[in-house]
Structures are given as structure tokens and as C-alpha cells.
JSON list of C-alpha atoms in Angstrom, two decimals:
[
{"chain": "K", "resi": 4, "resn": "MET", "atom": "CA", "xyz": [127.91, -293.08, -76.92]},
{"chain": "K", "resi": 5, "resn": "LEU", "atom": "CA", "xyz": [126.81, -289.45, -76.44]},
{"chain": "K", "resi": 6, "resn": "ILE", "atom": "CA", "xyz": [126.94, -287.18, -79.50]},
{"chain": "K", "resi": 7, "resn": "GLU", "atom": "CA", "xyz": [128.20, -283.77, -78.40]},
{"chain": "K", "resi": 8, "resn": "SER", "atom": "CA", "xyz": [129.61, -282.30, -81.61]},
{"chain": "K", "resi": 9, "resn": "PHE", "atom": "CA", "xyz": [127.72, -280.23, -84.16]},
{"chain": "K", "resi": 10, "resn": "GLN", "atom": "CA", "xyz": [130.12, -281.60, -86.76]},
{"chain": "K", "resi": 11, "resn": "ASN", "atom": "CA", "xyz": [128.90, -285.17, -86.32]},
{"chain": "K", "resi": 12, "resn": "GLU", "atom": "CA", "xyz": [127.72, -286.42, -89.74]},
{"chain": "K", "resi": 13, "resn": "LYS", "atom": "CA", "xyz": [124.39, -287.69, -88.39]},
{"chain": "K", "resi": 14, "resn": "VAL", "atom": "CA", "xyz": [123.68, -284.34, -86.76]},
{"chain": "K", "resi": 15, "resn": "LYS", "atom": "CA", "xyz": [124.49, -282.50, -89.99]},
{"chain": "K", "resi": 16, "resn": "ASN", "atom": "CA", "xyz": [122.21, -284.91, -91.88]},
{"chain": "K", "resi": 17, "resn": "VAL", "atom": "CA", "xyz": [119.25, -284.13, -89.60]},
{"chain": "K", "resi": 18, "resn": "THR", "atom": "CA", "xyz": [119.85, -280.39, -89.98]},
{"chain": "K", "resi": 19, "resn": "LYS", "atom": "CA", "xyz": [119.87, -280.74, -93.77]},
{"chain": "K", "resi": 20, "resn": "LEU", "atom": "CA", "xyz": [116.70, -282.86, -93.78]},
{"chain": "K", "resi": 21, "resn": "LEU", "atom": "CA", "xyz": [114.93, -280.11, -91.82]},
{"chain": "K", "resi": 22, "resn": "ALA", "atom": "CA", "xyz": [116.07, -277.30, -94.09]},
{"chain": "K", "resi": 23, "resn": "ASP", "atom": "CA", "xyz": [116.22, -278.80, -97.58]},
{"chain": "K", "resi": 24, "resn": "ASN", "atom": "CA", "xyz": [113.05, -279.97, -99.32]},
{"chain": "K", "resi": 25, "resn": "ARG", "atom": "CA", "xyz": [114.96, -281.44, -102.27]},
{"chain": "K", "resi": 26, "resn": "PHE", "atom": "CA", "xyz": [117.28, -283.36, -99.97]},
{"chain": "K", "resi": 27, "resn": "ARG", "atom": "CA", "xyz": [114.26, -284.82, -98.10]},
{"chain": "K", "resi": 28, "resn": "LYS", "atom": "CA", "xyz": [112.68, -285.98, -101.34]},
{"chain": "K", "resi": 29, "resn": "LYS", "atom": "CA", "xyz": [115.93, -287.44, -102.64]},
{"chain": "K", "resi": 30, "resn": "SER", "atom": "CA", "xyz": [116.63, -289.22, -99.35]},
{"chain": "K", "resi": 31, "resn": "LYS", "atom": "CA", "xyz": [112.99, -290.43, -99.05]},
{"chain": "K", "resi": 32, "resn": "VAL", "atom": "CA", "xyz": [113.06, -289.80, -95.30]},
{"chain": "K", "resi": 33, "resn": "PHE", "atom": "CA", "xyz": [111.74, -287.03, -93.08]},
{"chain": "K", "resi": 34, "resn": "VAL", "atom": "CA", "xyz": [112.06, -285.68, -89.54]},
{"chain": "K", "resi": 35, "resn": "VAL", "atom": "CA", "xyz": [109.48, -285.91, -86.74]},
{"chain": "K", "resi": 36, "resn": "GLU", "atom": "CA", "xyz": [110.00, -283.92, -83.55]},
{"chain": "K", "resi": 37, "resn": "GLY", "atom": "CA", "xyz": [108.13, -284.33, -80.26]},
{"chain": "K", "resi": 38, "resn": "GLN", "atom": "CA", "xyz": [106.71, -287.21, -78.25]},
{"chain": "K", "resi": 39, "resn": "GLN", "atom": "CA", "xyz": [103.09, -287.02, -79.44]},
{"chain": "K", "resi": 40, "resn": "GLU", "atom": "CA", "xyz": [104.07, -286.66, -83.08]},
{"chain": "K", "resi": 41, "resn": "ASN", "atom": "CA", "xyz": [106.43, -289.64, -82.94]},
{"chain": "K", "resi": 42, "resn": "GLU", "atom": "CA", "xyz": [103.81, -291.74, -81.18]},
{"chain": "K", "resi": 43, "resn": "ARG", "atom": "CA", "xyz": [101.33, -290.97, -83.97]},
{"chain": "K", "resi": 44, "resn": "ALA", "atom": "CA", "xyz": [103.87, -291.78, -86.70]},
{"chain": "K", "resi": 45, "resn": "LEU", "atom": "CA", "xyz": [104.51, -295.18, -85.11]},
{"chain": "K", "resi": 46, "resn": "GLN", "atom": "CA", "xyz": [100.79, -295.76, -84.47]},
{"chain": "K", "resi": 47, "resn": "TYR", "atom": "CA", "xyz": [100.03, -295.32, -88.17]},
{"chain": "K", "resi": 48, "resn": "ASP", "atom": "CA", "xyz": [102.83, -297.63, -89.30]},
{"chain": "K", "resi": 49, "resn": "PHE", "atom": "CA", "xyz": [105.38, -295.18, -90.63]},
{"chain": "K", "resi": 50, "resn": "GLU", "atom": "CA", "xyz": [108.71, -297.01, -90.82]},
{"chain": "K", "resi": 51, "resn": "PRO", "atom": "CA", "xyz": [111.28, -295.54, -88.40]},
{"chain": "K", "resi": 52, "resn": "VAL", "atom": "CA", "xyz": [114.94, -295.35, -89.40]},
{"chain": "K", "resi": 53, "resn": "GLU", "atom": "CA", "xyz": [116.53, -293.95, -86.24]},
{"chain": "K", "resi": 54, "resn": "PHE", "atom": "CA", "xyz": [115.93, -291.65, -83.28]},
{"chain": "K", "resi": 55, "resn": "PHE", "atom": "CA", "xyz": [117.88, -288.86, -81.60]},
{"chain": "K", "resi": 56, "resn": "VAL", "atom": "CA", "xyz": [117.18, -288.59, -77.88]},
{"chain": "K", "resi": 57, "resn": "CYS", "atom": "CA", "xyz": [118.31, -286.16, -75.21]},
{"chain": "K", "resi": 58, "resn": "GLU", "atom": "CA", "xyz": [118.05, -288.07, -71.93]},
{"chain": "K", "resi": 59, "resn": "ASN", "atom": "CA", "xyz": [118.03, -284.87, -69.86]},
{"chain": "K", "resi": 60, "resn": "ILE", "atom": "CA", "xyz": [114.79, -283.79, -71.57]},
{"chain": "K", "resi": 61, "resn": "PHE", "atom": "CA", "xyz": [112.94, -286.89, -72.79]},
{"chain": "K", "resi": 62, "resn": "LYS", "atom": "CA", "xyz": [110.65, -288.52, -70.21]},
{"chain": "K", "resi": 63, "resn": "GLY", "atom": "CA", "xyz": [108.69, -291.01, -72.32]},
{"chain": "K", "resi": 64, "resn": "LYS", "atom": "CA", "xyz": [109.12, -294.63, -73.34]},
{"chain": "K", "resi": 65, "resn": "LEU", "atom": "CA", "xyz": [111.88, -295.20, -75.85]},
{"chain": "K", "resi": 66, "resn": "PRO", "atom": "CA", "xyz": [110.83, -296.74, -79.19]},
{"chain": "K", "resi": 67, "resn": "GLU", "atom": "CA", "xyz": [112.36, -300.02, -80.33]},
{"chain": "K", "resi": 68, "resn": "CYS", "atom": "CA", "xyz": [114.73, -298.75, -82.97]},
{"chain": "K", "resi": 69, "resn": "ARG", "atom": "CA", "xyz": [118.28, -297.45, -83.42]},
{"chain": "K", "resi": 70, "resn": "ILE", "atom": "CA", "xyz": [118.77, -294.62, -80.89]},
{"chain": "K", "resi": 71, "resn": "HIS", "atom": "CA", "xyz": [121.48, -291.97, -80.81]},
{"chain": "K", "resi": 72, "resn": "TYR", "atom": "CA", "xyz": [121.86, -290.07, -77.55]},
{"chain": "K", "resi": 73, "resn": "VAL", "atom": "CA", "xyz": [122.72, -286.39, -77.92]},
{"chain": "K", "resi": 74, "resn": "SER", "atom": "CA", "xyz": [123.67, -283.58, -75.57]},
{"chain": "K", "resi": 75, "resn": "GLU", "atom": "CA", "xyz": [121.24, -280.74, -74.80]},
{"chain": "K", "resi": 76, "resn": "LYS", "atom": "CA", "xyz": [123.22, -278.34, -76.98]},
{"chain": "K", "resi": 77, "resn": "VAL", "atom": "CA", "xyz": [123.16, -280.73, -79.93]},
{"chain": "K", "resi": 78, "resn": "TYR", "atom": "CA", "xyz": [119.44, -281.38, -79.43]},
{"chain": "K", "resi": 79, "resn": "GLU", "atom": "CA", "xyz": [118.70, -277.66, -79.41]},
{"chain": "K", "resi": 80, "resn": "LYS", "atom": "CA", "xyz": [120.67, -277.41, -82.67]},
{"chain": "K", "resi": 81, "resn": "ILE", "atom": "CA", "xyz": [118.67, -280.07, -84.50]},
{"chain": "K", "resi": 82, "resn": "ALA", "atom": "CA", "xyz": [115.27, -279.46, -82.91]},
{"chain": "K", "resi": 83, "resn": "TYR", "atom": "CA", "xyz": [112.89, -277.40, -85.03]},
{"chain": "K", "resi": 84, "resn": "ARG", "atom": "CA", "xyz": [111.04, -276.18, -81.93]},
{"chain": "K", "resi": 85, "resn": "GLY", "atom": "CA", "xyz": [114.02, -275.70, -79.63]},
{"chain": "K", "resi": 86, "resn": "SER", "atom": "CA", "xyz": [114.36, -277.92, -76.56]},
{"chain": "K", "resi": 87, "resn": "SER", "atom": "CA", "xyz": [110.92, -279.57, -76.78]},
{"chain": "K", "resi": 88, "resn": "GLU", "atom": "CA", "xyz": [110.38, -283.07, -75.35]},
{"chain": "K", "resi": 89, "resn": "GLY", "atom": "CA", "xyz": [113.79, -284.43, -76.23]},
{"chain": "K", "resi": 90, "resn": "ILE", "atom": "CA", "xyz": [113.03, -286.83, -79.10]},
{"chain": "K", "resi": 91, "resn": "ILE", "atom": "CA", "xyz": [113.46, -286.59, -82.87]},
{"chain": "K", "resi": 92, "resn": "GLY", "atom": "CA", "xyz": [112.67, -289.46, -85.23]},
{"chain": "K", "resi": 93, "resn": "ILE", "atom": "CA", "xyz": [113.68, -290.11, -88.83]},
{"chain": "K", "resi": 94, "resn": "TYR", "atom": "CA", "xyz": [111.11, -292.02, -90.90]},
{"chain": "K", "resi": 95, "resn": "GLN", "atom": "CA", "xyz": [110.72, -293.31, -94.43]},
{"chain": "K", "resi": 96, "resn": "THR", "atom": "CA", "xyz": [108.25, -291.39, -96.57]},
{"chain": "K", "resi": 97, "resn": "LYS", "atom": "CA", "xyz": [105.15, -293.03, -98.04]},
{"chain": "K", "resi": 98, "resn": "GLU", "atom": "CA", "xyz": [104.10, -292.65, -101.65]},
{"chain": "K", "resi": 99, "resn": "ASN", "atom": "CA", "xyz": [100.31, -292.25, -101.91]},
{"chain": "K", "resi": 100, "resn": "VAL", "atom": "CA", "xyz": [98.67, -292.56, -105.34]},
{"chain": "K", "resi": 101, "resn": "LEU", "atom": "CA", "xyz": [95.22, -291.02, -105.77]},
{"chain": "K", "resi": 102, "resn": "SER", "atom": "CA", "xyz": [94.01, -293.71, -108.15]},
{"chain": "K", "resi": 103, "resn": "SER", "atom": "CA", "xyz": [94.52, -296.34, -105.42]},
{"chain": "K", "resi": 104, "resn": "PHE", "atom": "CA", "xyz": [92.16, -294.58, -102.99]},
{"chain": "K", "resi": 105, "resn": "ILE", "atom": "CA", "xyz": [88.73, -296.26, -102.72]},
{"chain": "K", "resi": 106, "resn": "PRO", "atom": "CA", "xyz": [86.26, -293.84, -101.09]},
{"chain": "K", "resi": 107, "resn": "GLN", "atom": "CA", "xyz": [83.35, -294.92, -98.92]},
{"chain": "K", "resi": 108, "resn": "GLU", "atom": "CA", "xyz": [79.81, -294.28, -100.13]},
{"chain": "K", "resi": 109, "resn": "ASN", "atom": "CA", "xyz": [79.45, -291.21, -97.90]},
{"chain": "K", "resi": 110, "resn": "ALA", "atom": "CA", "xyz": [83.06, -290.03, -98.14]},
{"chain": "K", "resi": 111, "resn": "THR", "atom": "CA", "xyz": [83.91, -286.35, -97.82]},
{"chain": "K", "resi": 112, "resn": "VAL", "atom": "CA", "xyz": [87.09, -285.16, -99.50]},
{"chain": "K", "resi": 113, "resn": "ILE", "atom": "CA", "xyz": [88.67, -281.74, -99.08]},
{"chain": "K", "resi": 114, "resn": "ILE", "atom": "CA", "xyz": [90.67, -280.37, -102.01]},
{"chain": "K", "resi": 115, "resn": "VAL", "atom": "CA", "xyz": [92.95, -277.35, -101.74]},
{"chain": "K", "resi": 116, "resn": "GLU", "atom": "CA", "xyz": [94.45, -275.90, -104.88]},
{"chain": "K", "resi": 117, "resn": "GLY", "atom": "CA", "xyz": [97.86, -274.29, -104.82]},
{"chain": "K", "resi": 118, "resn": "VAL", "atom": "CA", "xyz": [98.30, -274.09, -101.04]},
{"chain": "K", "resi": 119, "resn": "GLU", "atom": "CA", "xyz": [101.82, -272.85, -100.41]},
{"chain": "K", "resi": 120, "resn": "LYS", "atom": "CA", "xyz": [102.23, -272.16, -96.68]},
{"chain": "K", "resi": 121, "resn": "PRO", "atom": "CA", "xyz": [103.22, -275.25, -94.65]},
{"chain": "K", "resi": 122, "resn": "GLY", "atom": "CA", "xyz": [101.52, -273.86, -91.54]},
{"chain": "K", "resi": 123, "resn": "ASN", "atom": "CA", "xyz": [98.24, -273.48, -93.42]},
{"chain": "K", "resi": 124, "resn": "LEU", "atom": "CA", "xyz": [98.48, -277.02, -94.76]},
{"chain": "K", "resi": 125, "resn": "GLY", "atom": "CA", "xyz": [99.16, -278.37, -91.26]},
{"chain": "K", "resi": 126, "resn": "ALA", "atom": "CA", "xyz": [96.16, -276.53, -89.82]},
{"chain": "K", "resi": 127, "resn": "ILE", "atom": "CA", "xyz": [93.97, -277.91, -92.62]},
{"chain": "K", "resi": 128, "resn": "LEU", "atom": "CA", "xyz": [95.18, -281.43, -91.92]},
{"chain": "K", "resi": 129, "resn": "ARG", "atom": "CA", "xyz": [94.34, -281.01, -88.24]},
{"chain": "K", "resi": 130, "resn": "SER", "atom": "CA", "xyz": [90.76, -279.97, -89.02]},
{"chain": "K", "resi": 131, "resn": "CYS", "atom": "CA", "xyz": [90.33, -282.77, -91.57]},
{"chain": "K", "resi": 132, "resn": "GLU", "atom": "CA", "xyz": [91.47, -285.40, -89.09]},
{"chain": "K", "resi": 133, "resn": "ALA", "atom": "CA", "xyz": [89.45, -283.96, -86.21]},
{"chain": "K", "resi": 134, "resn": "PHE", "atom": "CA", "xyz": [86.17, -283.95, -88.13]},
{"chain": "K", "resi": 135, "resn": "GLY", "atom": "CA", "xyz": [86.52, -287.29, -89.91]},
{"chain": "K", "resi": 136, "resn": "ILE", "atom": "CA", "xyz": [87.32, -286.16, -93.46]},
{"chain": "K", "resi": 137, "resn": "ASP", "atom": "CA", "xyz": [88.22, -289.17, -95.60]},
{"chain": "K", "resi": 138, "resn": "ALA", "atom": "CA", "xyz": [91.03, -287.62, -97.64]},
{"chain": "K", "resi": 139, "resn": "LEU", "atom": "CA", "xyz": [92.85, -284.39, -98.38]},
{"chain": "K", "resi": 140, "resn": "ILE", "atom": "CA", "xyz": [94.01, -283.71, -101.93]},
{"chain": "K", "resi": 141, "resn": "VAL", "atom": "CA", "xyz": [96.44, -280.91, -102.72]},
{"chain": "K", "resi": 142, "resn": "ALA", "atom": "CA", "xyz": [95.75, -280.06, -106.36]},
{"chain": "K", "resi": 143, "resn": "ASP", "atom": "CA", "xyz": [98.74, -278.48, -108.07]},
{"chain": "K", "resi": 144, "resn": "GLY", "atom": "CA", "xyz": [100.20, -277.92, -104.62]},
{"chain": "K", "resi": 145, "resn": "LYS", "atom": "CA", "xyz": [103.58, -276.46, -103.83]},
{"chain": "K", "resi": 146, "resn": "ALA", "atom": "CA", "xyz": [103.74, -277.46, -100.17]},
{"chain": "K", "resi": 147, "resn": "ASP", "atom": "CA", "xyz": [105.65, -280.54, -99.03]},
{"chain": "K", "resi": 148, "resn": "PHE", "atom": "CA", "xyz": [103.59, -282.85, -96.77]},
{"chain": "K", "resi": 149, "resn": "TYR", "atom": "CA", "xyz": [106.79, -283.79, -94.92]},
{"chain": "K", "resi": 150, "resn": "ASN", "atom": "CA", "xyz": [107.89, -280.22, -94.27]},
{"chain": "K", "resi": 151, "resn": "PRO", "atom": "CA", "xyz": [108.60, -280.01, -90.50]},
{"chain": "K", "resi": 152, "resn": "ASN", "atom": "CA", "xyz": [106.22, -277.07, -90.17]},
{"chain": "K", "resi": 153, "resn": "VAL", "atom": "CA", "xyz": [103.38, -279.15, -91.68]},
{"chain": "K", "resi": 154, "resn": "ILE", "atom": "CA", "xyz": [104.01, -281.91, -89.16]},
{"chain": "K", "resi": 155, "resn": "ARG", "atom": "CA", "xyz": [104.31, -279.44, -86.28]},
{"chain": "K", "resi": 156, "resn": "SER", "atom": "CA", "xyz": [101.16, -277.43, -87.08]},
{"chain": "K", "resi": 157, "resn": "SER", "atom": "CA", "xyz": [99.14, -280.59, -87.76]},
{"chain": "K", "resi": 158, "resn": "VAL", "atom": "CA", "xyz": [100.35, -282.04, -84.40]},
{"chain": "K", "resi": 159, "resn": "GLY", "atom": "CA", "xyz": [101.08, -285.26, -86.28]},
{"chain": "K", "resi": 160, "resn": "CYS", "atom": "CA", "xyz": [97.56, -285.48, -87.76]},
{"chain": "K", "resi": 161, "resn": "LEU", "atom": "CA", "xyz": [99.25, -285.95, -91.13]},
{"chain": "K", "resi": 162, "resn": "PHE", "atom": "CA", "xyz": [100.08, -289.53, -90.20]},
{"chain": "K", "resi": 163, "resn": "GLY", "atom": "CA", "xyz": [96.48, -290.69, -89.74]},
{"chain": "K", "resi": 164, "resn": "MET", "atom": "CA", "xyz": [95.13, -289.05, -92.91]},
{"chain": "K", "resi": 165, "resn": "GLU", "atom": "CA", "xyz": [94.81, -290.16, -96.51]},
{"chain": "K", "resi": 166, "resn": "VAL", "atom": "CA", "xyz": [96.75, -287.39, -98.29]},
{"chain": "K", "resi": 167, "resn": "PHE", "atom": "CA", "xyz": [97.45, -287.02, -101.99]},
{"chain": "K", "resi": 168, "resn": "ASP", "atom": "CA", "xyz": [99.29, -284.62, -104.27]},
{"chain": "K", "resi": 169, "resn": "ALA", "atom": "CA", "xyz": [97.63, -284.62, -107.70]},
{"chain": "K", "resi": 170, "resn": "GLY", "atom": "CA", "xyz": [97.16, -282.26, -110.63]},
{"chain": "K", "resi": 171, "resn": "ASN", "atom": "CA", "xyz": [93.82, -280.67, -111.42]},
{"chain": "K", "resi": 172, "resn": "ASP", "atom": "CA", "xyz": [93.11, -283.00, -114.35]},
{"chain": "K", "resi": 173, "resn": "GLU", "atom": "CA", "xyz": [93.84, -286.14, -112.30]},
{"chain": "K", "resi": 174, "resn": "THR", "atom": "CA", "xyz": [91.77, -284.82, -109.40]},
{"chain": "K", "resi": 175, "resn": "PHE", "atom": "CA", "xyz": [88.75, -284.00, -111.57]},
{"chain": "K", "resi": 176, "resn": "GLU", "atom": "CA", "xyz": [88.95, -287.39, -113.31]},
{"chain": "K", "resi": 177, "resn": "PHE", "atom": "CA", "xyz": [89.02, -289.11, -109.88]},
{"chain": "K", "resi": 178, "resn": "LEU", "atom": "CA", "xyz": [85.95, -287.18, -108.70]},
{"chain": "K", "resi": 179, "resn": "GLN", "atom": "CA", "xyz": [83.99, -287.98, -111.86]},
{"chain": "K", "resi": 180, "resn": "LYS", "atom": "CA", "xyz": [84.95, -291.65, -111.86]},
{"chain": "K", "resi": 181, "resn": "ASN", "atom": "CA", "xyz": [83.83, -292.05, -108.24]},
{"chain": "K", "resi": 182, "resn": "LYS", "atom": "CA", "xyz": [80.64, -289.98, -108.71]},
{"chain": "K", "resi": 183, "resn": "PHE", "atom": "CA", "xyz": [81.36, -287.27, -106.17]},
{"chain": "K", "resi": 184, "resn": "ASN", "atom": "CA", "xyz": [79.15, -284.25, -105.68]},
{"chain": "K", "resi": 185, "resn": "ILE", "atom": "CA", "xyz": [81.59, -281.45, -106.47]},
{"chain": "K", "resi": 186, "resn": "TYR", "atom": "CA", "xyz": [81.26, -278.21, -104.50]},
{"chain": "K", "resi": 187, "resn": "THR", "atom": "CA", "xyz": [83.42, -275.31, -105.63]},
{"chain": "K", "resi": 188, "resn": "THR", "atom": "CA", "xyz": [84.02, -272.08, -103.72]},
{"chain": "K", "resi": 189, "resn": "LEU", "atom": "CA", "xyz": [84.16, -269.52, -106.51]},
{"chain": "K", "resi": 190, "resn": "MET", "atom": "CA", "xyz": [83.00, -266.05, -105.57]},
{"chain": "K", "resi": 191, "resn": "ASP", "atom": "CA", "xyz": [79.99, -265.34, -107.80]},
{"chain": "K", "resi": 192, "resn": "GLU", "atom": "CA", "xyz": [76.22, -264.96, -107.69]},
{"chain": "K", "resi": 193, "resn": "THR", "atom": "CA", "xyz": [75.53, -268.65, -108.36]},
{"chain": "K", "resi": 194, "resn": "ALA", "atom": "CA", "xyz": [76.82, -269.73, -104.94]},
{"chain": "K", "resi": 195, "resn": "GLU", "atom": "CA", "xyz": [74.47, -271.34, -102.40]},
{"chain": "K", "resi": 196, "resn": "ASP", "atom": "CA", "xyz": [74.94, -271.82, -98.66]},
{"chain": "K", "resi": 197, "resn": "LEU", "atom": "CA", "xyz": [77.21, -274.60, -97.46]},
{"chain": "K", "resi": 198, "resn": "TYR", "atom": "CA", "xyz": [74.48, -275.83, -95.12]},
{"chain": "K", "resi": 199, "resn": "LYS", "atom": "CA", "xyz": [72.23, -276.65, -98.09]},
{"chain": "K", "resi": 200, "resn": "ARG", "atom": "CA", "xyz": [74.75, -279.12, -99.52]},
{"chain": "K", "resi": 201, "resn": "ASP", "atom": "CA", "xyz": [74.27, -282.84, -98.89]},
{"chain": "K", "resi": 202, "resn": "PHE", "atom": "CA", "xyz": [77.29, -284.41, -97.19]},
{"chain": "K", "resi": 203, "resn": "ARG", "atom": "CA", "xyz": [75.56, -287.74, -96.65]},
{"chain": "K", "resi": 204, "resn": "ALA", "atom": "CA", "xyz": [76.59, -288.70, -100.19]},
{"chain": "K", "resi": 205, "resn": "ARG", "atom": "CA", "xyz": [80.10, -288.64, -101.66]},
{"chain": "K", "resi": 206, "resn": "SER", "atom": "CA", "xyz": [81.15, -285.01, -101.55]},
{"chain": "K", "resi": 207, "resn": "ALA", "atom": "CA", "xyz": [84.24, -283.01, -102.49]},
{"chain": "K", "resi": 208, "resn": "VAL", "atom": "CA", "xyz": [84.72, -279.37, -101.52]},
{"chain": "K", "resi": 209, "resn": "LEU", "atom": "CA", "xyz": [87.35, -277.35, -103.35]},
{"chain": "K", "resi": 210, "resn": "PHE", "atom": "CA", "xyz": [89.21, -274.32, -102.02]},
{"chain": "K", "resi": 211, "resn": "GLY", "atom": "CA", "xyz": [91.64, -272.01, -103.78]},
{"chain": "K", "resi": 212, "resn": "THR", "atom": "CA", "xyz": [94.34, -269.74, -102.45]},
{"chain": "K", "resi": 213, "resn": "GLU", "atom": "CA", "xyz": [93.48, -266.83, -100.17]},
{"chain": "K", "resi": 214, "resn": "HIS", "atom": "CA", "xyz": [95.01, -264.45, -102.70]},
{"chain": "K", "resi": 215, "resn": "SER", "atom": "CA", "xyz": [93.24, -265.50, -105.90]},
{"chain": "K", "resi": 216, "resn": "GLY", "atom": "CA", "xyz": [90.76, -268.28, -105.05]},
{"chain": "K", "resi": 217, "resn": "LEU", "atom": "CA", "xyz": [90.15, -271.28, -107.29]},
{"chain": "K", "resi": 218, "resn": "SER", "atom": "CA", "xyz": [91.62, -271.23, -110.77]},
{"chain": "K", "resi": 219, "resn": "ASP", "atom": "CA", "xyz": [89.51, -271.02, -113.92]},
{"chain": "K", "resi": 220, "resn": "PHE", "atom": "CA", "xyz": [90.01, -274.77, -114.38]},
{"chain": "K", "resi": 221, "resn": "TRP", "atom": "CA", "xyz": [87.20, -275.41, -111.89]},
{"chain": "K", "resi": 222, "resn": "THR", "atom": "CA", "xyz": [84.69, -272.98, -113.37]},
{"chain": "K", "resi": 223, "resn": "GLY", "atom": "CA", "xyz": [81.54, -274.87, -114.30]},
{"chain": "K", "resi": 224, "resn": "LYS", "atom": "CA", "xyz": [82.79, -278.17, -112.89]},
{"chain": "K", "resi": 225, "resn": "GLY", "atom": "CA", "xyz": [80.75, -278.16, -109.67]},
{"chain": "K", "resi": 226, "resn": "LYS", "atom": "CA", "xyz": [78.01, -276.48, -107.65]},
{"chain": "K", "resi": 227, "resn": "ASN", "atom": "CA", "xyz": [79.25, -273.20, -106.32]},
{"chain": "K", "resi": 228, "resn": "THR", "atom": "CA", "xyz": [79.13, -272.96, -102.52]},
{"chain": "K", "resi": 229, "resn": "LEU", "atom": "CA", "xyz": [79.74, -270.32, -99.87]},
{"chain": "K", "resi": 230, "resn": "ILE", "atom": "CA", "xyz": [79.86, -270.06, -96.09]},
{"chain": "K", "resi": 231, "resn": "PRO", "atom": "CA", "xyz": [77.15, -267.55, -95.06]},
{"chain": "K", "resi": 232, "resn": "MET", "atom": "CA", "xyz": [78.44, -264.74, -92.87]},
{"chain": "K", "resi": 233, "resn": "ALA", "atom": "CA", "xyz": [76.78, -261.96, -90.88]},
{"chain": "K", "resi": 234, "resn": "GLY", "atom": "CA", "xyz": [79.64, -259.46, -90.74]},
{"chain": "K", "resi": 235, "resn": "SER", "atom": "CA", "xyz": [80.95, -256.99, -93.29]},
{"chain": "K", "resi": 236, "resn": "ILE", "atom": "CA", "xyz": [83.93, -259.13, -94.34]},
{"chain": "K", "resi": 237, "resn": "ASP", "atom": "CA", "xyz": [83.31, -261.41, -97.34]},
{"chain": "K", "resi": 238, "resn": "SER", "atom": "CA", "xyz": [86.01, -264.04, -96.87]},
{"chain": "K", "resi": 239, "resn": "LEU", "atom": "CA", "xyz": [87.77, -266.18, -94.27]},
{"chain": "K", "resi": 240, "resn": "ASN", "atom": "CA", "xyz": [91.26, -267.49, -93.68]},
{"chain": "K", "resi": 241, "resn": "LEU", "atom": "CA", "xyz": [91.65, -270.67, -95.76]},
{"chain": "K", "resi": 242, "resn": "SER", "atom": "CA", "xyz": [92.20, -272.98, -92.79]},
{"chain": "K", "resi": 243, "resn": "ASN", "atom": "CA", "xyz": [89.16, -271.50, -90.99]},
{"chain": "K", "resi": 244, "resn": "ALA", "atom": "CA", "xyz": [86.94, -271.98, -94.04]},
{"chain": "K", "resi": 245, "resn": "VAL", "atom": "CA", "xyz": [88.09, -275.60, -94.32]},
{"chain": "K", "resi": 246, "resn": "ALA", "atom": "CA", "xyz": [87.45, -276.19, -90.61]},
{"chain": "K", "resi": 247, "resn": "ILE", "atom": "CA", "xyz": [83.86, -274.90, -90.85]},
{"chain": "K", "resi": 248, "resn": "THR", "atom": "CA", "xyz": [83.23, -277.09, -93.89]},
{"chain": "K", "resi": 249, "resn": "CYS", "atom": "CA", "xyz": [84.67, -280.17, -92.18]},
{"chain": "K", "resi": 250, "resn": "TYR", "atom": "CA", "xyz": [82.43, -279.58, -89.17]},
{"chain": "K", "resi": 251, "resn": "GLU", "atom": "CA", "xyz": [79.34, -279.22, -91.36]},
{"chain": "K", "resi": 252, "resn": "SER", "atom": "CA", "xyz": [80.15, -282.54, -93.02]},
{"chain": "K", "resi": 253, "resn": "LEU", "atom": "CA", "xyz": [80.46, -284.26, -89.64]},
{"chain": "K", "resi": 254, "resn": "LYS", "atom": "CA", "xyz": [77.28, -282.63, -88.29]},
{"chain": "K", "resi": 255, "resn": "GLN", "atom": "CA", "xyz": [75.20, -283.85, -91.22]},
{"chain": "K", "resi": 256, "resn": "LYS", "atom": "CA", "xyz": [76.53, -287.39, -90.94]},
{"chain": "K", "resi": 257, "resn": "LYS", "atom": "CA", "xyz": [75.94, -287.47, -87.18]},
{"chain": "K", "resi": 258, "resn": "GLY", "atom": "CA", "xyz": [72.46, -285.95, -87.56]}
]
């Protein structure tokens, strides 16, 4: 059966899941668009519920799950990125608890406090996955991991990462309990170069918002760290700063 009406209840449900964060959380499902992203979700054992496929666009192998075929107009209506690749999947969310995470002896964890923009969070996830970061913690975060823009900008890297949403107190307790070297990024005279930090031991690097940096909660709780720069500007885009830090961690472990 081909779904051709925008008024179809399943079509309206997908549209609402894309637009409404509260509805996603209540439903405990989320939307994945695109062939590569769906392949990664399945690869990392996310449980599929159903798929919406436009046969005129989709050229890949169909997953083994309930499939609804839709017209091009309906697909363009429910697709976050327009008429891309012709497949949209609905998956069950996973609940990750920070206390259940057991870090390796040389684990590197990235912590971002108060990140709000889904695109920024997705870019950070992409860097973390690319450079072998063991976990990403959003401390007091306001962004939804399952926001479609997070999934899109991470190119599905979300699915292969250990990700946690935890408050500052819980995060600090976890770092102390697991004997992490804590590296903060507060802007003051005590900061030392990132390249002087030892990422061959358990390490956690904390970043604040681009607008106001780390909160006062983290003052005095770690060794202050900066990325040395040669230009006149004294700060970087958050996702760029995270990417450089992730690469330095990988370089030290490889070296």
C-alpha cells in the first residue's frame, strides 16, 4: 500500500516526532533520516520500530522491519533534509546512565556544559567518534541527543558513542570516583598548554558555552588548560576547540 496523503496518521506522527522534543521523549522513539545514518543505527543495535521508504528515491537494501511505502510528495513532507536518499527510520531510544559506564585505564572523556545548539552537539559527537574519545557527557545540557539536527550533523556518529546527560555534581563525582585527570578550560592566568597534558592516563576535558564559558562550579576542580594560538583572537568555536582536543588525545595515545 502506498501512502499518498499528508493526513495519514503515521505521516502526522513522524512530523510530530521531528518537531516536538517533548513528544519524542514521551513516545521514547526518534527519527533517523538517510541511508548512512540508518545503517549506523542498525549496526550499533538500536531497535527499529518501522521505516518509511520512497521507492523512487531509495536505492539501498531494505532493512528487515515493518516498511511503509510513501509517495515522493509525502517523503518530502516528512524528510528533515528534503528528498534525500528516500529512507526514514523510527527507533526506540536508549537510556544511558553515567554510573554504569566503566572507563578504560587510558580513557579520554569530553564534557560540555550547557551546550544548547543541536548542530554544535552533532559536530562535537562527530569529532569525538572520529578521534576515539571514550564518552561524551553533557553536563546540565539543554540539547536533546535525539534531535534530528544532532543526528544529521553527527552523520549518525551518535549511535556508536557512549553519551550521557548528567548534572555537574554527578559528573564531578564520577570523575573523582574513577580517578580522572580533570582539565578545565577557564580563561585565566593559571592555564597551561593543552599539549602539556597527559592523555595516556584517564583524562576528562571540560568545555563551557561559547558565550560564558564554564560555570563557577568547576573553578578549582581541575587543572586549567588552553589551546595555544598564534593569532590575535583568543577563543575558538566550541566544536573546533573540542576537535583539536580530541586529536591531541589520539596523537598522544598513538605516539
